[in-house]
XYZ file of N, CA, C and O in Angstrom:
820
model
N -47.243 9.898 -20.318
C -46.228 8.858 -20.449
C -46.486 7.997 -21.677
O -45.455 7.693 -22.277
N -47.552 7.561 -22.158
C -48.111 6.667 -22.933
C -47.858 7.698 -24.305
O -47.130 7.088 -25.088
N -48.189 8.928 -24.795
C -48.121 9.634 -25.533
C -46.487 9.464 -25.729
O -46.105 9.065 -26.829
N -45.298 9.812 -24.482
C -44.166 10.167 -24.988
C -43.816 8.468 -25.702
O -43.685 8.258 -26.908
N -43.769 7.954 -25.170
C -43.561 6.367 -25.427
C -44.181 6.363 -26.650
O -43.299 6.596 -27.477
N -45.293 6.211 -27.227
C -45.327 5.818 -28.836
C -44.822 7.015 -29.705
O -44.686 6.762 -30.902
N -44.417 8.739 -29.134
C -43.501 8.981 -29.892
C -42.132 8.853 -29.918
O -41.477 9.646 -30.596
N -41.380 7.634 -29.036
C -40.123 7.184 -29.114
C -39.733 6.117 -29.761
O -38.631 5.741 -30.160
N -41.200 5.513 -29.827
C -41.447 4.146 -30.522
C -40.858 4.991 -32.194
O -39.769 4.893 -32.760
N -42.127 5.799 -32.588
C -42.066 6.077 -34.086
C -40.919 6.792 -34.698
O -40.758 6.955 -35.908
N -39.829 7.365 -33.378
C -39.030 7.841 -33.628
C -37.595 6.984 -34.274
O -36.770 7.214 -35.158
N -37.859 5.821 -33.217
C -36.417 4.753 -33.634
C -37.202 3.754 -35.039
O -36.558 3.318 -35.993
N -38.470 3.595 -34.863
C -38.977 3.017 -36.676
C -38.971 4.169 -37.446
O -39.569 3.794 -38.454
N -38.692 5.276 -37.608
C -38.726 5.953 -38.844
C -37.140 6.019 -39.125
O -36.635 5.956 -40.246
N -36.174 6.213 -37.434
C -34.559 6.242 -38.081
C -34.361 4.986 -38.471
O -34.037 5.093 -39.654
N -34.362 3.928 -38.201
C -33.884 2.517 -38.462
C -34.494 2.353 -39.886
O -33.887 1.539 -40.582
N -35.501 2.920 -40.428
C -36.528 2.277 -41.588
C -36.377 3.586 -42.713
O -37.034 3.466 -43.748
N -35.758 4.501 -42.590
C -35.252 6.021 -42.837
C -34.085 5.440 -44.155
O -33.988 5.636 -45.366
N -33.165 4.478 -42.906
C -31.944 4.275 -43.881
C -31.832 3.298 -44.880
O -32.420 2.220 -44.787
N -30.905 3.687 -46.113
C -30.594 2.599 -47.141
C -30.384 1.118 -46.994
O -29.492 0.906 -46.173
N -30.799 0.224 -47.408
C -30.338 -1.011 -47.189
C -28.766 -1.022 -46.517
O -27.834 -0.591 -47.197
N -28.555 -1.502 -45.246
C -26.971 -1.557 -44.846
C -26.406 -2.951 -45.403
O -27.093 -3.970 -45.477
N -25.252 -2.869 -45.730
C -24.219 -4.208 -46.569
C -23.880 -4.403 -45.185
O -23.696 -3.234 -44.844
N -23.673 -5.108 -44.156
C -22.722 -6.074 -43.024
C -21.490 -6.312 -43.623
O -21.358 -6.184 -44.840
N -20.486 -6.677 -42.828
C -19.234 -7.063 -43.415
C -18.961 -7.808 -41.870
O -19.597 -7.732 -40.819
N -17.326 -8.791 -42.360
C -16.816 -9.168 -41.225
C -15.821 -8.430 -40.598
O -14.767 -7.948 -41.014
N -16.515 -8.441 -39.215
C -15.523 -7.650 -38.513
C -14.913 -8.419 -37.023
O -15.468 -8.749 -35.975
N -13.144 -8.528 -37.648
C -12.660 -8.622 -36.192
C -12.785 -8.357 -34.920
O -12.802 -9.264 -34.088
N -12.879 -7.216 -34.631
C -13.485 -6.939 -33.427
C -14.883 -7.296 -33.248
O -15.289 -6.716 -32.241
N -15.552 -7.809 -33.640
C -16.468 -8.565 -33.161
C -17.025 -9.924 -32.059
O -17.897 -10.269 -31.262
N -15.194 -10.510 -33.053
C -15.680 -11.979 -32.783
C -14.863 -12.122 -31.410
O -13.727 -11.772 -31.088
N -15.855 -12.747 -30.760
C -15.470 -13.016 -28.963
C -14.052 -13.880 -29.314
O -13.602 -14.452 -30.306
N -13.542 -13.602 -27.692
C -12.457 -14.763 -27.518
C -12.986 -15.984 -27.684
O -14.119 -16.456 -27.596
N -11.674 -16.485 -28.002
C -11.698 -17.949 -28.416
C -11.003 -18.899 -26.810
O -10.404 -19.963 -26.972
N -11.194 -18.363 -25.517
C -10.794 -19.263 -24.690
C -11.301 -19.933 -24.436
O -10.720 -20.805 -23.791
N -12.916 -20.138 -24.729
C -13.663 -21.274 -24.049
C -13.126 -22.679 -25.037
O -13.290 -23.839 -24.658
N -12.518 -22.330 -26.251
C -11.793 -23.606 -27.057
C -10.769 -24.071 -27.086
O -10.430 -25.026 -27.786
N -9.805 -23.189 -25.976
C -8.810 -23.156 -26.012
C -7.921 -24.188 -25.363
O -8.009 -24.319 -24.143
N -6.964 -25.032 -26.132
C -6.361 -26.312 -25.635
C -4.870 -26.507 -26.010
O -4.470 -26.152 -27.119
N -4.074 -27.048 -25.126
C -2.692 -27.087 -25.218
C -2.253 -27.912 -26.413
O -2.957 -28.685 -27.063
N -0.756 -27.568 -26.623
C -0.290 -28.165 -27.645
C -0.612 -29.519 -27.707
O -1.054 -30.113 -28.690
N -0.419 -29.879 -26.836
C 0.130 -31.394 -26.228
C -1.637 -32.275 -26.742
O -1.756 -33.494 -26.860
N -2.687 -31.338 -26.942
C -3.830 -31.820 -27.018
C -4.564 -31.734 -28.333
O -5.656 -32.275 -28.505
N -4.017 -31.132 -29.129
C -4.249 -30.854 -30.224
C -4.493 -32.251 -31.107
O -4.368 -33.290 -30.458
N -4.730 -32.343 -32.110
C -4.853 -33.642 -33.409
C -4.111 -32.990 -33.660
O -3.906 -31.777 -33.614
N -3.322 -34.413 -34.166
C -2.465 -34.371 -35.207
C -2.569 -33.757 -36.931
O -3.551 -33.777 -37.673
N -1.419 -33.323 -37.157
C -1.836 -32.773 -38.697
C -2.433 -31.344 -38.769
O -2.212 -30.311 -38.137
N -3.398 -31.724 -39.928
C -4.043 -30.396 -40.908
C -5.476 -30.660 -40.896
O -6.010 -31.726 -41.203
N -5.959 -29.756 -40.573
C -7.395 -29.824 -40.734
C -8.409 -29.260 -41.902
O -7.538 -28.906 -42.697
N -9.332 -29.015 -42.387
C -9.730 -28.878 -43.771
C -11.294 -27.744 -43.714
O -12.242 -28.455 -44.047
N -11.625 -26.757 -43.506
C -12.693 -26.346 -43.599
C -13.532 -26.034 -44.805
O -13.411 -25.045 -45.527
N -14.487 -27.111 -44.936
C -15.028 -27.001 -46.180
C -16.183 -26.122 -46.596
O -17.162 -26.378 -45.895
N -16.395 -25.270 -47.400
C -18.051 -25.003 -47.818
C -18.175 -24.502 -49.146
O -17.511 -23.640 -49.720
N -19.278 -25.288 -49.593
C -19.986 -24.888 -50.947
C -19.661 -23.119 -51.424
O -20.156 -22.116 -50.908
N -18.683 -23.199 -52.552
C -19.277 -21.807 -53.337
C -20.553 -21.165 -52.919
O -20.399 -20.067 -52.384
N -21.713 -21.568 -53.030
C -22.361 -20.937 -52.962
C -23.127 -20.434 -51.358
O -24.008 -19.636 -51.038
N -22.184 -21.446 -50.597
C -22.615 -21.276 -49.089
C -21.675 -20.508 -48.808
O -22.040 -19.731 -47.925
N -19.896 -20.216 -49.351
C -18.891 -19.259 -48.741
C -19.667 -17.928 -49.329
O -19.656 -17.038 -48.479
N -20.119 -17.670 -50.148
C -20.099 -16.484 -50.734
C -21.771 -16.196 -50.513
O -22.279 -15.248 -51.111
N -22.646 -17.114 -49.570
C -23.998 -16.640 -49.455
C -24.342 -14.959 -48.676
O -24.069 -14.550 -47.548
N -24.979 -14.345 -49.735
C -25.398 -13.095 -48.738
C -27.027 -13.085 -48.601
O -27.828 -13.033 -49.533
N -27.377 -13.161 -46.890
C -28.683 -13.269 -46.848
C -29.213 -11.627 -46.876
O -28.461 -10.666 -46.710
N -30.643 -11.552 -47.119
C -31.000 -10.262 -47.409
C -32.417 -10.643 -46.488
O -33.008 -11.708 -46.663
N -32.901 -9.537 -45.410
C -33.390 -10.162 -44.264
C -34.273 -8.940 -43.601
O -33.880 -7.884 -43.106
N -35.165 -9.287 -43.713
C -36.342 -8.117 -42.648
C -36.039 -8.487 -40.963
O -36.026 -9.624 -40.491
N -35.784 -7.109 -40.156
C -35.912 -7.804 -38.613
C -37.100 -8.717 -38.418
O -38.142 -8.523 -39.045
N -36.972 -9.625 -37.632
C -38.296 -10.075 -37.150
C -38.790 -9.605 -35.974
O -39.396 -10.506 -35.395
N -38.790 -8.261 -35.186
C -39.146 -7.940 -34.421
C -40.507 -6.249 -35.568
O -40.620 -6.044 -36.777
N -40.989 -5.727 -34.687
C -41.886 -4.620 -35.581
C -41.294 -4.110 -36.173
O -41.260 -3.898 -37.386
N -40.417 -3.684 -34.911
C -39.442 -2.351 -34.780
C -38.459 -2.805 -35.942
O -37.908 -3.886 -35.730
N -38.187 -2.252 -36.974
C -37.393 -2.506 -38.104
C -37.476 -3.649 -39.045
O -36.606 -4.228 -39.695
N -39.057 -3.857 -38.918
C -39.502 -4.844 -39.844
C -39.433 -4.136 -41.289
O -38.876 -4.814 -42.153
N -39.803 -3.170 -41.587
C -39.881 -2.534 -42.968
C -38.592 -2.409 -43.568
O -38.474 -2.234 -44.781
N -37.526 -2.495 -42.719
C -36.264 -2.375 -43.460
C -35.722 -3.760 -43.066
O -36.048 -4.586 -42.213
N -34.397 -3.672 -44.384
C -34.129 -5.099 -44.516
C -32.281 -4.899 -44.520
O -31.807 -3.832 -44.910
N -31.569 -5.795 -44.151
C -30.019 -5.304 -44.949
C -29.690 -6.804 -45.385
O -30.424 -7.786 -45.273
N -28.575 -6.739 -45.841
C -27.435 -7.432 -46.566
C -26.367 -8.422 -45.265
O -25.447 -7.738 -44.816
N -26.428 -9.482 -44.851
C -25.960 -10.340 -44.438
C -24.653 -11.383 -44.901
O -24.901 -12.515 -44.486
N -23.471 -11.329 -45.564
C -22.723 -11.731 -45.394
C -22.490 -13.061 -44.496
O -21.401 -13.231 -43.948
N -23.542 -13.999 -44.361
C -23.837 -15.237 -43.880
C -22.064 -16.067 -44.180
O -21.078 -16.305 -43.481
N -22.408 -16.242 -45.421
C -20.862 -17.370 -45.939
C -19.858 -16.869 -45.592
O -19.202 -17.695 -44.957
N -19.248 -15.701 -45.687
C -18.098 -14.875 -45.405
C -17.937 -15.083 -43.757
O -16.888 -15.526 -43.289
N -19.031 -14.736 -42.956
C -18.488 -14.475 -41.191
C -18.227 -15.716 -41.293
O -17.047 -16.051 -41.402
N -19.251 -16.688 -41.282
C -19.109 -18.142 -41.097
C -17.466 -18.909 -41.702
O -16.688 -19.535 -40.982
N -17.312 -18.667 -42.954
C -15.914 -19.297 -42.883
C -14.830 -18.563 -42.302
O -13.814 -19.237 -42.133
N -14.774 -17.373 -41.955
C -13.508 -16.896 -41.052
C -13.398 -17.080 -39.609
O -12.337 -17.196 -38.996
N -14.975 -17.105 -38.940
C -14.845 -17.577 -37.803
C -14.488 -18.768 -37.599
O -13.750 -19.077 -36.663
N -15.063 -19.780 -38.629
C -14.769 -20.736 -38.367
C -12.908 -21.125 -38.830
O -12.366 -22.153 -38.424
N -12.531 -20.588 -39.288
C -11.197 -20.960 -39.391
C -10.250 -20.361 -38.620
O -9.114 -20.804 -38.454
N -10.799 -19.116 -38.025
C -10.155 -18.951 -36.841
C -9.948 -19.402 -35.126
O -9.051 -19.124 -34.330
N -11.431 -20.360 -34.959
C -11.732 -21.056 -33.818
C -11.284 -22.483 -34.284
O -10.778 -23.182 -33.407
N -11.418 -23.103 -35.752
C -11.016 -24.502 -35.853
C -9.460 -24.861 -36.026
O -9.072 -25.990 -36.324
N -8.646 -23.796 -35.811
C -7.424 -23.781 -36.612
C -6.785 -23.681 -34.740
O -5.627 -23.278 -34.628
N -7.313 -23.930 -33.821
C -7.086 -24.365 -32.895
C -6.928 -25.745 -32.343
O -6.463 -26.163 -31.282
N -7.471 -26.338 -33.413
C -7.953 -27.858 -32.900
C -6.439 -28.611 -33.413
O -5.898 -29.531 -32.798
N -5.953 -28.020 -34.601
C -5.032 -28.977 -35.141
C -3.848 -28.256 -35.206
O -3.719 -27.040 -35.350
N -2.760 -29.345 -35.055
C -1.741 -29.001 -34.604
C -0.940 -28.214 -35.791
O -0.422 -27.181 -35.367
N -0.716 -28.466 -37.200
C -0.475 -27.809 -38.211
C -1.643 -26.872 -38.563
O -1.521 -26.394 -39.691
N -2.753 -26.481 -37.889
C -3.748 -25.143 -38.334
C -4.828 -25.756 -39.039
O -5.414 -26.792 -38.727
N -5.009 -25.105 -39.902
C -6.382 -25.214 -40.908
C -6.333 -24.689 -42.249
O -5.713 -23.627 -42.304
N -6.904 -25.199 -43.613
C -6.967 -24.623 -44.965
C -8.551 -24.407 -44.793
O -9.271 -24.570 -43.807
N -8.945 -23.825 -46.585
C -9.881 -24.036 -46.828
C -9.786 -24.213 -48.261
O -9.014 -23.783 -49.119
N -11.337 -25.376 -48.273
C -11.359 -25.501 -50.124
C -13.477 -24.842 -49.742
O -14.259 -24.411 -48.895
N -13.299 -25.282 -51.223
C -15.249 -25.375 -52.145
C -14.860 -26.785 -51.724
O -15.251 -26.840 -50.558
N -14.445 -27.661 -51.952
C -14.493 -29.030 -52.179
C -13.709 -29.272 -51.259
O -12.796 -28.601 -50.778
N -14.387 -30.996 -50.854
C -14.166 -32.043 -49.884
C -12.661 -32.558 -50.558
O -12.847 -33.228 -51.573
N -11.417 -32.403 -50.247
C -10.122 -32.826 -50.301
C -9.534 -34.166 -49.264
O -9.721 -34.330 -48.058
N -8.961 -34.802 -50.000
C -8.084 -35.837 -48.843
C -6.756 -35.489 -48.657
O -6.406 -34.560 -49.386
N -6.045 -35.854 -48.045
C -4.770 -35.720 -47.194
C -5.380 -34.721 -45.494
O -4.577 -34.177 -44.735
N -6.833 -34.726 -45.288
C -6.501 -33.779 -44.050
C -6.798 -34.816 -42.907
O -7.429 -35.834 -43.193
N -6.331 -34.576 -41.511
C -7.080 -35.509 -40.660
C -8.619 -34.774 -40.429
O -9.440 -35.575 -40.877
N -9.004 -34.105 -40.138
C -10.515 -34.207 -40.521
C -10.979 -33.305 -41.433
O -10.116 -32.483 -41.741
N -12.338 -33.121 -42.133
C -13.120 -32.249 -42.696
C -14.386 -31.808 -42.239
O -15.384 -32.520 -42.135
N -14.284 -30.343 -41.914
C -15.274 -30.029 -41.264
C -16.584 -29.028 -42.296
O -16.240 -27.995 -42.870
N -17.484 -29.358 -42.341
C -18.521 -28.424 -42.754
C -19.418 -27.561 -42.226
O -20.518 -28.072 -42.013
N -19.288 -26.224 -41.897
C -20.467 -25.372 -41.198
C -21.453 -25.067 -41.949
O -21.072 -24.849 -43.099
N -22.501 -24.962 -41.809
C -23.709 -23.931 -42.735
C -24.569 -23.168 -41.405
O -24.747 -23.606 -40.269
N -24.858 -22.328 -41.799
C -25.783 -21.721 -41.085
C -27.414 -21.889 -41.874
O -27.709 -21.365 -42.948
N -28.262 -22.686 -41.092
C -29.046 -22.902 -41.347
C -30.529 -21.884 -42.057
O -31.225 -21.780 -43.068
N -30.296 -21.187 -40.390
C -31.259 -19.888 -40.181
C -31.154 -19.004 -39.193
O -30.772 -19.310 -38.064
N -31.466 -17.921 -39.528
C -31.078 -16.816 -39.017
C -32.211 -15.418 -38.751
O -32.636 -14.686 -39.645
N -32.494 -15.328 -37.445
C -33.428 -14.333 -37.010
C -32.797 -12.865 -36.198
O -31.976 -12.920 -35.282
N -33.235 -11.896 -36.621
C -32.483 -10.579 -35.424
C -33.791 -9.903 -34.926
O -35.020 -9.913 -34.994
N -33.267 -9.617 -34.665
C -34.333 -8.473 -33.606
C -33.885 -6.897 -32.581
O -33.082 -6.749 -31.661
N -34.850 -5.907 -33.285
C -34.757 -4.710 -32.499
C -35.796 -4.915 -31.207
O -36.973 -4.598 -31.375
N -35.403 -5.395 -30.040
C -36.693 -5.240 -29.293
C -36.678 -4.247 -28.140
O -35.919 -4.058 -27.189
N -37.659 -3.752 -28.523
C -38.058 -2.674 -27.800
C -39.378 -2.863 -26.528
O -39.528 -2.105 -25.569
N -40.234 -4.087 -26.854
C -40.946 -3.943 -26.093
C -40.271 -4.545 -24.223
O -40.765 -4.171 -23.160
N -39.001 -5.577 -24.389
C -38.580 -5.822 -23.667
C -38.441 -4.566 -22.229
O -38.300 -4.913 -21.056
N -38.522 -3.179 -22.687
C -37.522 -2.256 -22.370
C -38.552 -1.169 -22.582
O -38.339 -0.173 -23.273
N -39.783 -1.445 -21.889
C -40.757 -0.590 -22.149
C -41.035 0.668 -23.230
O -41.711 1.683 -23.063
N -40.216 0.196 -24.474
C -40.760 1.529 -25.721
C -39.319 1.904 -25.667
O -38.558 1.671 -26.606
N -38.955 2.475 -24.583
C -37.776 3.420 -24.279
C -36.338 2.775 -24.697
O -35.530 3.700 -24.786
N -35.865 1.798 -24.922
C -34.830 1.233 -25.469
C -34.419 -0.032 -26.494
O -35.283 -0.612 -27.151
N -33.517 -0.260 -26.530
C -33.852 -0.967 -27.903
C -32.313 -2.042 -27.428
O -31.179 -1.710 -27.082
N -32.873 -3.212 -27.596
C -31.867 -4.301 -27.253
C -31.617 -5.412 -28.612
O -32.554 -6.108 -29.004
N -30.451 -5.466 -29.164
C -30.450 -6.061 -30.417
C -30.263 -7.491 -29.882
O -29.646 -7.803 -28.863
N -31.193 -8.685 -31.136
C -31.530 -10.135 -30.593
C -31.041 -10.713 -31.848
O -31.077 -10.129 -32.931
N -30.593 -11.864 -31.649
C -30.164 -12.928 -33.125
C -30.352 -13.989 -32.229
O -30.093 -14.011 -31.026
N -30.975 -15.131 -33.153
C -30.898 -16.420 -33.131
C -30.786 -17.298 -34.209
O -31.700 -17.324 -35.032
N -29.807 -18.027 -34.337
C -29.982 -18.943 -35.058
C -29.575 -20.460 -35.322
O -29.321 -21.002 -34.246
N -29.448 -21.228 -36.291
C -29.295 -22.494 -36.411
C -28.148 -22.699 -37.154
O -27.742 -21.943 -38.036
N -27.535 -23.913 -36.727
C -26.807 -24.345 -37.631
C -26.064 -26.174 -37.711
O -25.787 -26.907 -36.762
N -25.953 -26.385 -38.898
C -25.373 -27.755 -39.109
C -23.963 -27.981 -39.524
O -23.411 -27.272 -40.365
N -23.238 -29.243 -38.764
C -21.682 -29.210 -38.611
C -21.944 -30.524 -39.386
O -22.867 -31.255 -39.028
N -21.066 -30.879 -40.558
C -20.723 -32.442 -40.943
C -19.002 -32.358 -40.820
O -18.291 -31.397 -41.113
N -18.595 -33.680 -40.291
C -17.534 -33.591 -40.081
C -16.953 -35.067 -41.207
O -17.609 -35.873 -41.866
N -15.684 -34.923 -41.037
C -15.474 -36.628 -42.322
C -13.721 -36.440 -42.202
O -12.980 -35.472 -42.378
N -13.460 -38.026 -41.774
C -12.137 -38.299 -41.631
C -11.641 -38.342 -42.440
O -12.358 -38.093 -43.410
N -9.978 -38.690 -42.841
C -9.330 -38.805 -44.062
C -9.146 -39.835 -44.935
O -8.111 -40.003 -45.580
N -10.644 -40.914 -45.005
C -10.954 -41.480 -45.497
C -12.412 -41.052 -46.683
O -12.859 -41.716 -47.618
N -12.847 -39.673 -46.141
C -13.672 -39.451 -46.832
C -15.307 -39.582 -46.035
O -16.374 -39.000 -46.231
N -14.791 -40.820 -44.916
C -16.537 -40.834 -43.984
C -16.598 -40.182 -43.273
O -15.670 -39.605 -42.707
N -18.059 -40.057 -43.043
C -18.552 -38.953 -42.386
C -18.897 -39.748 -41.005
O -19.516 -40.788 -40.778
N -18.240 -38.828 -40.205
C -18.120 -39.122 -38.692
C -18.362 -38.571 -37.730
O -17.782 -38.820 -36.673
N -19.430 -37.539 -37.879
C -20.088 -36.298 -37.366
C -20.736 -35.378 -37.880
O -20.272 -34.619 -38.730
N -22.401 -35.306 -37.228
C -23.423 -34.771 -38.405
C -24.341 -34.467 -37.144
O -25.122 -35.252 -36.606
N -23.972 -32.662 -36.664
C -24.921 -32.421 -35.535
C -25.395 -30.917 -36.161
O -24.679 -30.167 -36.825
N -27.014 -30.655 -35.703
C -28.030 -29.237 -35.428
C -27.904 -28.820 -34.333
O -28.120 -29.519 -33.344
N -27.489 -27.466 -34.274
C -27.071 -26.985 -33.269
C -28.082 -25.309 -33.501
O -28.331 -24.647 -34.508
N -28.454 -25.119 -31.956
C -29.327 -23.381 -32.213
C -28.490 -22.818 -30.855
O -28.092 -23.328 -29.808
N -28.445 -21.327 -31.538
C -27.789 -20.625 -30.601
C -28.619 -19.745 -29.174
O -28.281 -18.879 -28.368
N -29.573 -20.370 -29.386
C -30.673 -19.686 -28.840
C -31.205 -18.321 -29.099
O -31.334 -18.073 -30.297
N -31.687 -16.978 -27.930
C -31.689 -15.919 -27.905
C -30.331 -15.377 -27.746
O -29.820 -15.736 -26.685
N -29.552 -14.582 -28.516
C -28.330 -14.180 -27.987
C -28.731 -12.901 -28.062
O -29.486 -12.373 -28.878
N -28.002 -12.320 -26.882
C -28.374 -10.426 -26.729
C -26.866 -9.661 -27.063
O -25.701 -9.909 -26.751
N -27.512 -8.651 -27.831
C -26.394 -7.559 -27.143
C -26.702 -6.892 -26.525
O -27.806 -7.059 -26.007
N -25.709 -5.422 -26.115
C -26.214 -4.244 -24.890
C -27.502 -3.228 -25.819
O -27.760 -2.832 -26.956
N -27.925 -3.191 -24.668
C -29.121 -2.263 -24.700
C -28.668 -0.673 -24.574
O -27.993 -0.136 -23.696
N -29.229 -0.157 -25.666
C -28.866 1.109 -26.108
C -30.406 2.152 -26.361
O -31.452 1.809 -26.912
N -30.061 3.453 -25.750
C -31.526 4.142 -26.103
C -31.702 4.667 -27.835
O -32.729 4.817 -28.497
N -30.106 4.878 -28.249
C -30.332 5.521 -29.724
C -28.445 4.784 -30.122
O -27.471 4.722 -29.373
N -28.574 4.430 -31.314
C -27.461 3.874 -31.769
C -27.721 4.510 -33.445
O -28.688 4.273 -34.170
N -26.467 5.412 -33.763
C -26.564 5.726 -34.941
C -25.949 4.872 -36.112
O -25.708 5.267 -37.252
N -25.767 3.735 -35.636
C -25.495 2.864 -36.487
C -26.207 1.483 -35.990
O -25.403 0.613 -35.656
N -27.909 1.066 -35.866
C -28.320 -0.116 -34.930
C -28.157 -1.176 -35.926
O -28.303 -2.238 -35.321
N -27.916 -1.402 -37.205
C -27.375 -2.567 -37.847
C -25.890 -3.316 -37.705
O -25.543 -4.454 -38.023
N -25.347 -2.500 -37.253
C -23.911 -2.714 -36.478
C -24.007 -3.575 -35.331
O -23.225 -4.475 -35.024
N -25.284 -3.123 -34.595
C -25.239 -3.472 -33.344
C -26.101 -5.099 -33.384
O -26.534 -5.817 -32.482
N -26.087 -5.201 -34.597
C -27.372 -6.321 -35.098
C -25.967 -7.588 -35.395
O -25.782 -8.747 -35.026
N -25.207 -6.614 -36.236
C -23.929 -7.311 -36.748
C -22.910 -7.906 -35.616
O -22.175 -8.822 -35.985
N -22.840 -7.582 -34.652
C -22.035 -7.445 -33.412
C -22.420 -8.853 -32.650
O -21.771 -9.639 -31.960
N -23.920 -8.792 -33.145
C -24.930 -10.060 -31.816
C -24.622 -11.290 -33.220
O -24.547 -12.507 -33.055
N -24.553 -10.918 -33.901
C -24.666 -11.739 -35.062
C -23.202 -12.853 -34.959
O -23.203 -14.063 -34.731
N -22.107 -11.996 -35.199
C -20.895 -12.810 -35.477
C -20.640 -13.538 -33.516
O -19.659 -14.263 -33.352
N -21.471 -13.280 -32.396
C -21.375 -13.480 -31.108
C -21.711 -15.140 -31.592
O -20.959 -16.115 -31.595
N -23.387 -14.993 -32.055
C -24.247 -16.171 -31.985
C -23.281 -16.980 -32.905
O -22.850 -18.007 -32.380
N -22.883 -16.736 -34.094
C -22.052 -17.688 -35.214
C -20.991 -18.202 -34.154
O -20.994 -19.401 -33.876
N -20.227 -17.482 -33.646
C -19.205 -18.331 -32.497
C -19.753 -18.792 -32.067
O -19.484 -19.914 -32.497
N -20.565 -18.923 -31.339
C -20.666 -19.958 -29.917
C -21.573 -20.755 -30.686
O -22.390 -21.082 -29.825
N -21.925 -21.244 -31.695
C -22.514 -22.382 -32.034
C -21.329 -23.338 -32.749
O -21.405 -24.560 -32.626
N -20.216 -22.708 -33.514
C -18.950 -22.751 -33.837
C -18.078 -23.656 -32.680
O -17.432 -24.700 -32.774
N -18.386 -22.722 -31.518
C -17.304 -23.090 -30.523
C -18.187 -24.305 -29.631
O -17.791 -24.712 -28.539
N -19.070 -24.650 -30.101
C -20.020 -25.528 -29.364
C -19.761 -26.969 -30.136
O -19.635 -28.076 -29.612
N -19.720 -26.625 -31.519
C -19.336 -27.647 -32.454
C -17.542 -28.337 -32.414
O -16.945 -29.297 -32.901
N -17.278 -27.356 -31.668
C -15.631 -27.933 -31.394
C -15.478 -28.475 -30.500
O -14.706 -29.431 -30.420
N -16.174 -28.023 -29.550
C -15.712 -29.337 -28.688
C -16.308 -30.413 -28.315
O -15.861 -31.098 -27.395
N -17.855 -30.844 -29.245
C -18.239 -32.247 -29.469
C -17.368 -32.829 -30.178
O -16.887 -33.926 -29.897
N -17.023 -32.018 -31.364
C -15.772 -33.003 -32.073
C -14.849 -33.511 -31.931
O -14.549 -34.620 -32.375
N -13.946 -32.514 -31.016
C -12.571 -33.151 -30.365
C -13.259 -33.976 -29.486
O -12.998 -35.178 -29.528
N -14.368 -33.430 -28.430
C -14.460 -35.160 -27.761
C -14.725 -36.063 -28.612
O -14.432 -37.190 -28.213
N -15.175 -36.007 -29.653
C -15.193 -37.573 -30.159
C -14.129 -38.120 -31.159
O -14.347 -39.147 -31.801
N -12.761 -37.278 -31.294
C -11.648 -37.217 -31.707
C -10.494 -38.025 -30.424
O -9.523 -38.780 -30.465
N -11.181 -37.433 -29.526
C -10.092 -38.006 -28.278
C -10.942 -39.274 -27.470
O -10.375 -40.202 -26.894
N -11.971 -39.150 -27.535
C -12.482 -40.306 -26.737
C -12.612 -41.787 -28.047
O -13.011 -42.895 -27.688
């Protein structure tokens, strides 16, 4: 048993560590429903809302070793700025009653301005969870929301971590950076959708 097990081990680190750097991209089908944000007309803010981020934070691509063993030697291409502003304009464009834009730059005329960054960002192939024999993809990470009325002040400035987020556990996945990508755009929502509704409460209260 111990013999077959470290050759299943060396089998999924040589395929995972085998392949070319993978590029991530954003993918729709990824991103969970949006009902846990979900609020009636009648509740919405008023107006236009504004999602802001730095050039160099929309267009950040992180480049990233797993932090688990198992696919430590290989690294891919993260698309950090890209998921982050579409999710986020697709979960914040709920909040306001005319939708959501986006700039690089902090603009006036909106009723609020919101800023996401993703702070930091960890994945994981873990295998030991799952005695050798399977492989469960892990992301965690951080992130910071500044928010600023249409005066320009800033009226909301929270750190938020998504904890351990899992996806399904799989014995062989011929694509396991996908499955990395999948847990990935999960965790970016729900820290997203966590950040929405401190804000509207402190929009409505």
């Amino acid at each position: 048993m111990f013999s077959l097990n470290k050759t299943f081990l060396l089998i999924i680190f040589i395929f995972i560590t085998s392949c070319a750097t993978p590029s991530l991209t954003y993918r729709e089908g990824f991103v969970p429903s949006s009902a846990q944000v979900y609020i009636s007309e009648s509740k919405k803010l008023p107006g236009k809302g504004l999602i802001h981020m730095y050039w160099n934070d929309e267009t950040e691509i992180l480049n990233k070793n797993a932090s688990s063993w198992t696919g430590s030697a290989a690294s891919m291409n993260i698309p950090l700025g890209k998921i982050t502003k579409l999710i986020s304009l697709k979960v914040y464009d709920q909040m306001f009653k005319d939708g959501v834009s986006f700039s690089n730059e902090i603009e006036a005329g909106y009723t609020l301005v919101i800023s996401p960054k993703i702070k930091s960002l960890d994945y994981y192939y873990d295998q030991l969870s799952n005695a050798g024999f399977a492989i469960t993809p892990k992301v965690e990470l951080s992130a910071s929301f500044r928010v600023f009325d249409n005066k320009g002040i800033k009226v909301f400035s929270e750190q938020y971590s998504s904890g351990m987020v899992e996806g399904d556990t799989y014995f062989l996945n011929t694509s396991p950076s996908e499955a990395i990508n999948e847990v990935i755009h999960v965790a970016i929502h729900q820290v997203i959708s966590e950040s929405f509704n401190d804000i509207l409460r402190l929009k409505l209260n």
